[in-house]
């Protein structure tokens, strides 16, 4: 367990190395959160990271969404997922799709991306495989401006679980 | 638009009167967030409220979930919804269900409550009526400990939109 004292004494580079992966391919979030030290609790650290997302511009938020891989998609098949994403998708049973399921998910993912301009994002560790398919179909019926908020909320849940892992292991 | 200066100068009672309804029937959240004044931005106020939820005990978080009404359920029919909930459910088209849809939603709501111990919660303003039905069916397949986190994330989205309304109107 990383102590708060230790976290509060990290250099900017060390802080980024430790927390830069909380948000997928988006190290700028940890960089901005660093300025909010010292953190009085783990919750304060979580809020500092989430606050950097909330205070970001709409363009930066869209870039954050687009930094996420397609679920059980290209990156998974090419072996280029981040370790965190690989583990999350495996836990949700997305590594064990049969060909028909993989094709269906691929088609739904493409439709979602075309419709909204960013990939379908869901916190895979908090949803069953069935819930992931069902939520994807459901969210396809949402308005684009609303769906961006739904996607960001899922990013927040993913980040929260990743942060807990990092704090436990560090 | 409420200025930050004005918000930062509110008494505890005034602050609670203004922000106590951000979280459904859960004024304790605004009471705890009050201690984090002064707020340097609207984002800081949002984080202070959300931080009180995150720092709450599991029992308090469960009580927060259970402070929410059944979607298009008893409270809606009895006319006892909070103004915010009534408006949110109306915008999602839940006020215009036909008898079959109402019966189906009621059955799904009951199943969800029995399975998880708290009512199904979704940010109605960010989801179409179809997405609400689909998400409810999907989330019924989740593990209870995961679903509590999903419900809390929805509560956070509801709160964020309510806070923006209050800041705009105040």
mmCIF file with all atom_site columns, C-alpha atoms in Angstrom, chain A residues 9-151:
data_model
loop_
_atom_site.group_PDB
_atom_site.id
_atom_site.type_symbol
_atom_site.label_atom_id
_atom_site.label_alt_id
_atom_site.label_comp_id
_atom_site.label_asym_id
_atom_site.label_entity_id
_atom_site.label_seq_id
_atom_site.pdbx_PDB_ins_code
_atom_site.Cartn_x
_atom_site.Cartn_y
_atom_site.Cartn_z
_atom_site.occupancy
_atom_site.B_iso_or_equiv
_atom_site.pdbx_formal_charge
_atom_site.auth_seq_id
_atom_site.auth_comp_id
_atom_site.auth_asym_id
_atom_site.auth_atom_id
_atom_site.pdbx_PDB_model_num
ATOM 1   C CA . UNK A 1 9   ? 6.759   13.437  -1.961  1.00 0.00 ? 9   UNK A CA 1
ATOM 2   C CA . UNK A 1 10  ? 6.964   12.055  -5.525  1.00 0.00 ? 10  UNK A CA 1
ATOM 3   C CA . UNK A 1 11  ? 8.611   14.144  -8.220  1.00 0.00 ? 11  UNK A CA 1
ATOM 4   C CA . UNK A 1 12  ? 6.440   15.089  -11.220 1.00 0.00 ? 12  UNK A CA 1
ATOM 5   C CA . UNK A 1 13  ? 8.096   12.319  -13.273 1.00 0.00 ? 13  UNK A CA 1
ATOM 6   C CA . UNK A 1 14  ? 7.577   9.724   -10.547 1.00 0.00 ? 14  UNK A CA 1
ATOM 7   C CA . UNK A 1 15  ? 3.975   10.787  -10.059 1.00 0.00 ? 15  UNK A CA 1
ATOM 8   C CA . UNK A 1 16  ? 3.330   10.478  -13.794 1.00 0.00 ? 16  UNK A CA 1
ATOM 9   C CA . UNK A 1 17  ? 5.016   7.082   -13.927 1.00 0.00 ? 17  UNK A CA 1
ATOM 10  C CA . UNK A 1 18  ? 2.782   5.823   -11.123 1.00 0.00 ? 18  UNK A CA 1
ATOM 11  C CA . UNK A 1 19  ? -0.556  7.417   -12.043 1.00 0.00 ? 19  UNK A CA 1
ATOM 12  C CA . UNK A 1 20  ? -0.200  8.209   -15.748 1.00 0.00 ? 20  UNK A CA 1
ATOM 13  C CA . UNK A 1 21  ? -1.957  4.965   -16.663 1.00 0.00 ? 21  UNK A CA 1
ATOM 14  C CA . UNK A 1 22  ? -5.083  5.603   -14.601 1.00 0.00 ? 22  UNK A CA 1
ATOM 15  C CA . UNK A 1 23  ? -6.566  7.178   -17.738 1.00 0.00 ? 23  UNK A CA 1
ATOM 16  C CA . UNK A 1 24  ? -5.905  5.204   -20.944 1.00 0.00 ? 24  UNK A CA 1
ATOM 17  C CA . UNK A 1 25  ? -3.074  6.720   -23.019 1.00 0.00 ? 25  UNK A CA 1
ATOM 18  C CA . UNK A 1 26  ? -3.834  10.103  -21.390 1.00 0.00 ? 26  UNK A CA 1
ATOM 19  C CA . UNK A 1 27  ? -0.908  10.983  -19.143 1.00 0.00 ? 27  UNK A CA 1
ATOM 20  C CA . UNK A 1 28  ? -1.842  14.673  -19.246 1.00 0.00 ? 28  UNK A CA 1
ATOM 21  C CA . UNK A 1 29  ? -4.514  14.009  -16.633 1.00 0.00 ? 29  UNK A CA 1
ATOM 22  C CA . UNK A 1 30  ? -2.031  12.870  -13.987 1.00 0.00 ? 30  UNK A CA 1
ATOM 23  C CA . UNK A 1 31  ? 0.248   15.770  -14.945 1.00 0.00 ? 31  UNK A CA 1
ATOM 24  C CA . UNK A 1 32  ? -2.521  18.264  -14.220 1.00 0.00 ? 32  UNK A CA 1
ATOM 25  C CA . UNK A 1 33  ? -3.596  16.514  -11.034 1.00 0.00 ? 33  UNK A CA 1
ATOM 26  C CA . UNK A 1 34  ? -0.047  16.702  -9.674  1.00 0.00 ? 34  UNK A CA 1
ATOM 27  C CA . UNK A 1 35  ? -0.497  20.407  -8.983  1.00 0.00 ? 35  UNK A CA 1
ATOM 28  C CA . UNK A 1 36  ? -3.167  19.642  -6.392  1.00 0.00 ? 36  UNK A CA 1
ATOM 29  C CA . UNK A 1 37  ? -0.769  18.019  -3.935  1.00 0.00 ? 37  UNK A CA 1
ATOM 30  C CA . UNK A 1 38  ? -0.631  17.403  -1.051  1.00 0.00 ? 38  UNK A CA 1
ATOM 31  C CA . UNK A 1 39  ? -3.448  14.841  -1.015  1.00 0.00 ? 39  UNK A CA 1
ATOM 32  C CA . UNK A 1 40  ? -5.032  14.416  2.394   1.00 0.00 ? 40  UNK A CA 1
ATOM 33  C CA . UNK A 1 41  ? -6.597  11.067  1.479   1.00 0.00 ? 41  UNK A CA 1
ATOM 34  C CA . UNK A 1 42  ? -6.899  8.577   -1.364  1.00 0.00 ? 42  UNK A CA 1
ATOM 35  C CA . UNK A 1 43  ? -10.288 10.113  -2.135  1.00 0.00 ? 43  UNK A CA 1
ATOM 36  C CA . UNK A 1 44  ? -8.580  13.490  -2.609  1.00 0.00 ? 44  UNK A CA 1
ATOM 37  C CA . UNK A 1 45  ? -6.192  11.945  -5.118  1.00 0.00 ? 45  UNK A CA 1
ATOM 38  C CA . UNK A 1 46  ? -9.123  10.374  -6.978  1.00 0.00 ? 46  UNK A CA 1
ATOM 39  C CA . UNK A 1 47  ? -10.923 13.721  -7.040  1.00 0.00 ? 47  UNK A CA 1
ATOM 40  C CA . UNK A 1 48  ? -7.815  15.531  -8.282  1.00 0.00 ? 48  UNK A CA 1
ATOM 41  C CA . UNK A 1 49  ? -7.568  13.172  -11.256 1.00 0.00 ? 49  UNK A CA 1
ATOM 42  C CA . UNK A 1 50  ? -11.305 13.308  -11.974 1.00 0.00 ? 50  UNK A CA 1
ATOM 43  C CA . UNK A 1 51  ? -11.250 17.072  -11.562 1.00 0.00 ? 51  UNK A CA 1
ATOM 44  C CA . UNK A 1 52  ? -8.630  17.346  -14.321 1.00 0.00 ? 52  UNK A CA 1
ATOM 45  C CA . UNK A 1 53  ? -11.033 15.474  -16.616 1.00 0.00 ? 53  UNK A CA 1
ATOM 46  C CA . UNK A 1 54  ? -13.991 17.645  -15.621 1.00 0.00 ? 54  UNK A CA 1
ATOM 47  C CA . UNK A 1 55  ? -12.027 20.860  -16.086 1.00 0.00 ? 55  UNK A CA 1
ATOM 48  C CA . UNK A 1 56  ? -10.670 19.778  -19.485 1.00 0.00 ? 56  UNK A CA 1
ATOM 49  C CA . UNK A 1 57  ? -12.030 21.246  -22.706 1.00 0.00 ? 57  UNK A CA 1
ATOM 50  C CA . UNK A 1 58  ? -14.636 19.363  -24.729 1.00 0.00 ? 58  UNK A CA 1
ATOM 51  C CA . UNK A 1 59  ? -11.931 18.698  -27.330 1.00 0.00 ? 59  UNK A CA 1
ATOM 52  C CA . UNK A 1 60  ? -9.637  17.164  -24.696 1.00 0.00 ? 60  UNK A CA 1
ATOM 53  C CA . UNK A 1 61  ? -12.489 15.068  -23.322 1.00 0.00 ? 61  UNK A CA 1
ATOM 54  C CA . UNK A 1 62  ? -13.206 13.771  -26.830 1.00 0.00 ? 62  UNK A CA 1
ATOM 55  C CA . UNK A 1 63  ? -9.514  12.927  -27.240 1.00 0.00 ? 63  UNK A CA 1
ATOM 56  C CA . UNK A 1 64  ? -9.644  11.024  -23.943 1.00 0.00 ? 64  UNK A CA 1
ATOM 57  C CA . UNK A 1 65  ? -12.574 8.961   -25.226 1.00 0.00 ? 65  UNK A CA 1
ATOM 58  C CA . UNK A 1 66  ? -10.759 8.292   -28.487 1.00 0.00 ? 66  UNK A CA 1
ATOM 59  C CA . UNK A 1 67  ? -7.652  7.133   -26.610 1.00 0.00 ? 67  UNK A CA 1
ATOM 60  C CA . UNK A 1 68  ? -9.639  4.025   -25.626 1.00 0.00 ? 68  UNK A CA 1
ATOM 61  C CA . UNK A 1 69  ? -9.393  0.789   -27.614 1.00 0.00 ? 69  UNK A CA 1
ATOM 62  C CA . UNK A 1 70  ? -12.261 -0.920  -29.351 1.00 0.00 ? 70  UNK A CA 1
ATOM 63  C CA . UNK A 1 71  ? -13.686 -3.574  -27.001 1.00 0.00 ? 71  UNK A CA 1
ATOM 64  C CA . UNK A 1 72  ? -12.406 -7.016  -28.081 1.00 0.00 ? 72  UNK A CA 1
ATOM 65  C CA . UNK A 1 73  ? -11.358 -5.323  -31.304 1.00 0.00 ? 73  UNK A CA 1
ATOM 66  C CA . UNK A 1 74  ? -8.329  -4.538  -33.435 1.00 0.00 ? 74  UNK A CA 1
ATOM 67  C CA . UNK A 1 75  ? -5.965  -3.780  -30.544 1.00 0.00 ? 75  UNK A CA 1
ATOM 68  C CA . UNK A 1 76  ? -6.916  -6.962  -28.678 1.00 0.00 ? 76  UNK A CA 1
ATOM 69  C CA . UNK A 1 77  ? -6.293  -9.079  -31.760 1.00 0.00 ? 77  UNK A CA 1
ATOM 70  C CA . UNK A 1 78  ? -3.036  -7.294  -32.606 1.00 0.00 ? 78  UNK A CA 1
ATOM 71  C CA . UNK A 1 79  ? -1.807  -7.688  -29.016 1.00 0.00 ? 79  UNK A CA 1
ATOM 72  C CA . UNK A 1 80  ? -1.358  -3.945  -28.584 1.00 0.00 ? 80  UNK A CA 1
ATOM 73  C CA . UNK A 1 81  ? -3.737  -3.358  -25.668 1.00 0.00 ? 81  UNK A CA 1
ATOM 74  C CA . UNK A 1 82  ? -2.374  -1.695  -22.531 1.00 0.00 ? 82  UNK A CA 1
ATOM 75  C CA . UNK A 1 83  ? -1.882  -4.207  -19.696 1.00 0.00 ? 83  UNK A CA 1
ATOM 76  C CA . UNK A 1 84  ? -4.774  -2.651  -17.802 1.00 0.00 ? 84  UNK A CA 1
ATOM 77  C CA . UNK A 1 85  ? -7.170  -2.899  -20.759 1.00 0.00 ? 85  UNK A CA 1
ATOM 78  C CA . UNK A 1 86  ? -6.133  -6.465  -21.518 1.00 0.00 ? 86  UNK A CA 1
ATOM 79  C CA . UNK A 1 87  ? -6.827  -7.523  -17.963 1.00 0.00 ? 87  UNK A CA 1
ATOM 80  C CA . UNK A 1 88  ? -10.156 -5.658  -17.798 1.00 0.00 ? 88  UNK A CA 1
ATOM 81  C CA . UNK A 1 89  ? -11.435 -7.184  -21.048 1.00 0.00 ? 89  UNK A CA 1
ATOM 82  C CA . UNK A 1 90  ? -10.325 -10.667 -19.964 1.00 0.00 ? 90  UNK A CA 1
ATOM 83  C CA . UNK A 1 91  ? -12.129 -10.388 -16.622 1.00 0.00 ? 91  UNK A CA 1
ATOM 84  C CA . UNK A 1 92  ? -15.352 -9.480  -18.441 1.00 0.00 ? 92  UNK A CA 1
ATOM 85  C CA . UNK A 1 93  ? -15.096 -12.664 -20.510 1.00 0.00 ? 93  UNK A CA 1
ATOM 86  C CA . UNK A 1 94  ? -14.374 -10.744 -23.705 1.00 0.00 ? 94  UNK A CA 1
ATOM 87  C CA . UNK A 1 95  ? -11.291 -12.891 -24.373 1.00 0.00 ? 95  UNK A CA 1
ATOM 88  C CA . UNK A 1 96  ? -13.497 -15.955 -24.787 1.00 0.00 ? 96  UNK A CA 1
ATOM 89  C CA . UNK A 1 97  ? -15.941 -14.802 -27.455 1.00 0.00 ? 97  UNK A CA 1
ATOM 90  C CA . UNK A 1 98  ? -16.866 -17.265 -30.170 1.00 0.00 ? 98  UNK A CA 1
ATOM 91  C CA . UNK A 1 99  ? -16.667 -16.163 -33.810 1.00 0.00 ? 99  UNK A CA 1
ATOM 92  C CA . UNK A 1 100 ? -20.322 -15.131 -34.012 1.00 0.00 ? 100 UNK A CA 1
ATOM 93  C CA . UNK A 1 101 ? -20.105 -13.063 -30.821 1.00 0.00 ? 101 UNK A CA 1
ATOM 94  C CA . UNK A 1 102 ? -16.903 -11.431 -31.980 1.00 0.00 ? 102 UNK A CA 1
ATOM 95  C CA . UNK A 1 103 ? -18.484 -10.541 -35.324 1.00 0.00 ? 103 UNK A CA 1
ATOM 96  C CA . UNK A 1 104 ? -21.583 -9.137  -33.605 1.00 0.00 ? 104 UNK A CA 1
ATOM 97  C CA . UNK A 1 105 ? -19.548 -7.060  -31.185 1.00 0.00 ? 105 UNK A CA 1
ATOM 98  C CA . UNK A 1 106 ? -17.407 -5.814  -34.078 1.00 0.00 ? 106 UNK A CA 1
ATOM 99  C CA . UNK A 1 107 ? -20.478 -4.706  -36.012 1.00 0.00 ? 107 UNK A CA 1
ATOM 100 C CA . UNK A 1 108 ? -21.994 -2.982  -32.960 1.00 0.00 ? 108 UNK A CA 1
ATOM 101 C CA . UNK A 1 109 ? -18.666 -1.270  -32.198 1.00 0.00 ? 109 UNK A CA 1
ATOM 102 C CA . UNK A 1 110 ? -18.414 0.058   -35.742 1.00 0.00 ? 110 UNK A CA 1
ATOM 103 C CA . UNK A 1 111 ? -21.977 1.331   -35.672 1.00 0.00 ? 111 UNK A CA 1
ATOM 104 C CA . UNK A 1 112 ? -21.368 3.057   -32.350 1.00 0.00 ? 112 UNK A CA 1
ATOM 105 C CA . UNK A 1 113 ? -18.138 4.697   -33.553 1.00 0.00 ? 113 UNK A CA 1
ATOM 106 C CA . UNK A 1 114 ? -19.800 5.956   -36.732 1.00 0.00 ? 114 UNK A CA 1
ATOM 107 C CA . UNK A 1 115 ? -22.761 7.289   -34.810 1.00 0.00 ? 115 UNK A CA 1
ATOM 108 C CA . UNK A 1 116 ? -20.923 9.074   -32.009 1.00 0.00 ? 116 UNK A CA 1
ATOM 109 C CA . UNK A 1 117 ? -17.344 9.663   -33.219 1.00 0.00 ? 117 UNK A CA 1
ATOM 110 C CA . UNK A 1 118 ? -15.696 7.818   -30.338 1.00 0.00 ? 118 UNK A CA 1
ATOM 111 C CA . UNK A 1 119 ? -15.487 4.128   -29.404 1.00 0.00 ? 119 UNK A CA 1
ATOM 112 C CA . UNK A 1 120 ? -17.962 2.387   -27.114 1.00 0.00 ? 120 UNK A CA 1
ATOM 113 C CA . UNK A 1 121 ? -16.545 2.545   -23.590 1.00 0.00 ? 121 UNK A CA 1
ATOM 114 C CA . UNK A 1 122 ? -17.840 0.612   -20.622 1.00 0.00 ? 122 UNK A CA 1
ATOM 115 C CA . UNK A 1 123 ? -16.226 -0.362  -17.350 1.00 0.00 ? 123 UNK A CA 1
ATOM 116 C CA . UNK A 1 124 ? -15.725 -4.032  -18.249 1.00 0.00 ? 124 UNK A CA 1
ATOM 117 C CA . UNK A 1 125 ? -14.857 -5.030  -14.677 1.00 0.00 ? 125 UNK A CA 1
ATOM 118 C CA . UNK A 1 126 ? -18.237 -3.838  -13.422 1.00 0.00 ? 126 UNK A CA 1
ATOM 119 C CA . UNK A 1 127 ? -20.328 -5.459  -16.160 1.00 0.00 ? 127 UNK A CA 1
ATOM 120 C CA . UNK A 1 128 ? -21.045 -9.000  -17.246 1.00 0.00 ? 128 UNK A CA 1
ATOM 121 C CA . UNK A 1 129 ? -20.447 -9.947  -20.854 1.00 0.00 ? 129 UNK A CA 1
ATOM 122 C CA . UNK A 1 130 ? -24.193 -9.964  -21.362 1.00 0.00 ? 130 UNK A CA 1
ATOM 123 C CA . UNK A 1 131 ? -24.493 -6.516  -19.773 1.00 0.00 ? 131 UNK A CA 1
ATOM 124 C CA . UNK A 1 132 ? -21.776 -5.202  -22.086 1.00 0.00 ? 132 UNK A CA 1
ATOM 125 C CA . UNK A 1 133 ? -23.627 -6.354  -25.182 1.00 0.00 ? 133 UNK A CA 1
ATOM 126 C CA . UNK A 1 134 ? -26.963 -5.130  -23.821 1.00 0.00 ? 134 UNK A CA 1
ATOM 127 C CA . UNK A 1 135 ? -25.600 -1.741  -22.779 1.00 0.00 ? 135 UNK A CA 1
ATOM 128 C CA . UNK A 1 136 ? -23.964 -1.231  -26.155 1.00 0.00 ? 136 UNK A CA 1
ATOM 129 C CA . UNK A 1 137 ? -27.257 -1.890  -27.950 1.00 0.00 ? 137 UNK A CA 1
ATOM 130 C CA . UNK A 1 138 ? -29.097 0.325   -25.489 1.00 0.00 ? 138 UNK A CA 1
ATOM 131 C CA . UNK A 1 139 ? -26.674 3.237   -25.699 1.00 0.00 ? 139 UNK A CA 1
ATOM 132 C CA . UNK A 1 140 ? -26.853 3.233   -29.508 1.00 0.00 ? 140 UNK A CA 1
ATOM 133 C CA . UNK A 1 141 ? -30.313 4.776   -29.078 1.00 0.00 ? 141 UNK A CA 1
ATOM 134 C CA . UNK A 1 142 ? -28.997 7.800   -27.155 1.00 0.00 ? 142 UNK A CA 1
ATOM 135 C CA . UNK A 1 143 ? -28.455 11.348  -28.382 1.00 0.00 ? 143 UNK A CA 1
ATOM 136 C CA . UNK A 1 144 ? -24.784 12.097  -29.235 1.00 0.00 ? 144 UNK A CA 1
ATOM 137 C CA . UNK A 1 145 ? -24.414 14.944  -26.746 1.00 0.00 ? 145 UNK A CA 1
ATOM 138 C CA . UNK A 1 146 ? -25.817 12.752  -23.964 1.00 0.00 ? 146 UNK A CA 1
ATOM 139 C CA . UNK A 1 147 ? -23.785 9.719   -24.921 1.00 0.00 ? 147 UNK A CA 1
ATOM 140 C CA . UNK A 1 148 ? -20.533 11.635  -24.533 1.00 0.00 ? 148 UNK A CA 1
ATOM 141 C CA . UNK A 1 149 ? -21.433 12.196  -20.882 1.00 0.00 ? 149 UNK A CA 1
ATOM 142 C CA . UNK A 1 150 ? -22.277 8.515   -20.445 1.00 0.00 ? 150 UNK A CA 1
ATOM 143 C CA . UNK A 1 151 ? -18.928 7.535   -21.945 1.00 0.00 ? 151 UNK A CA 1
#
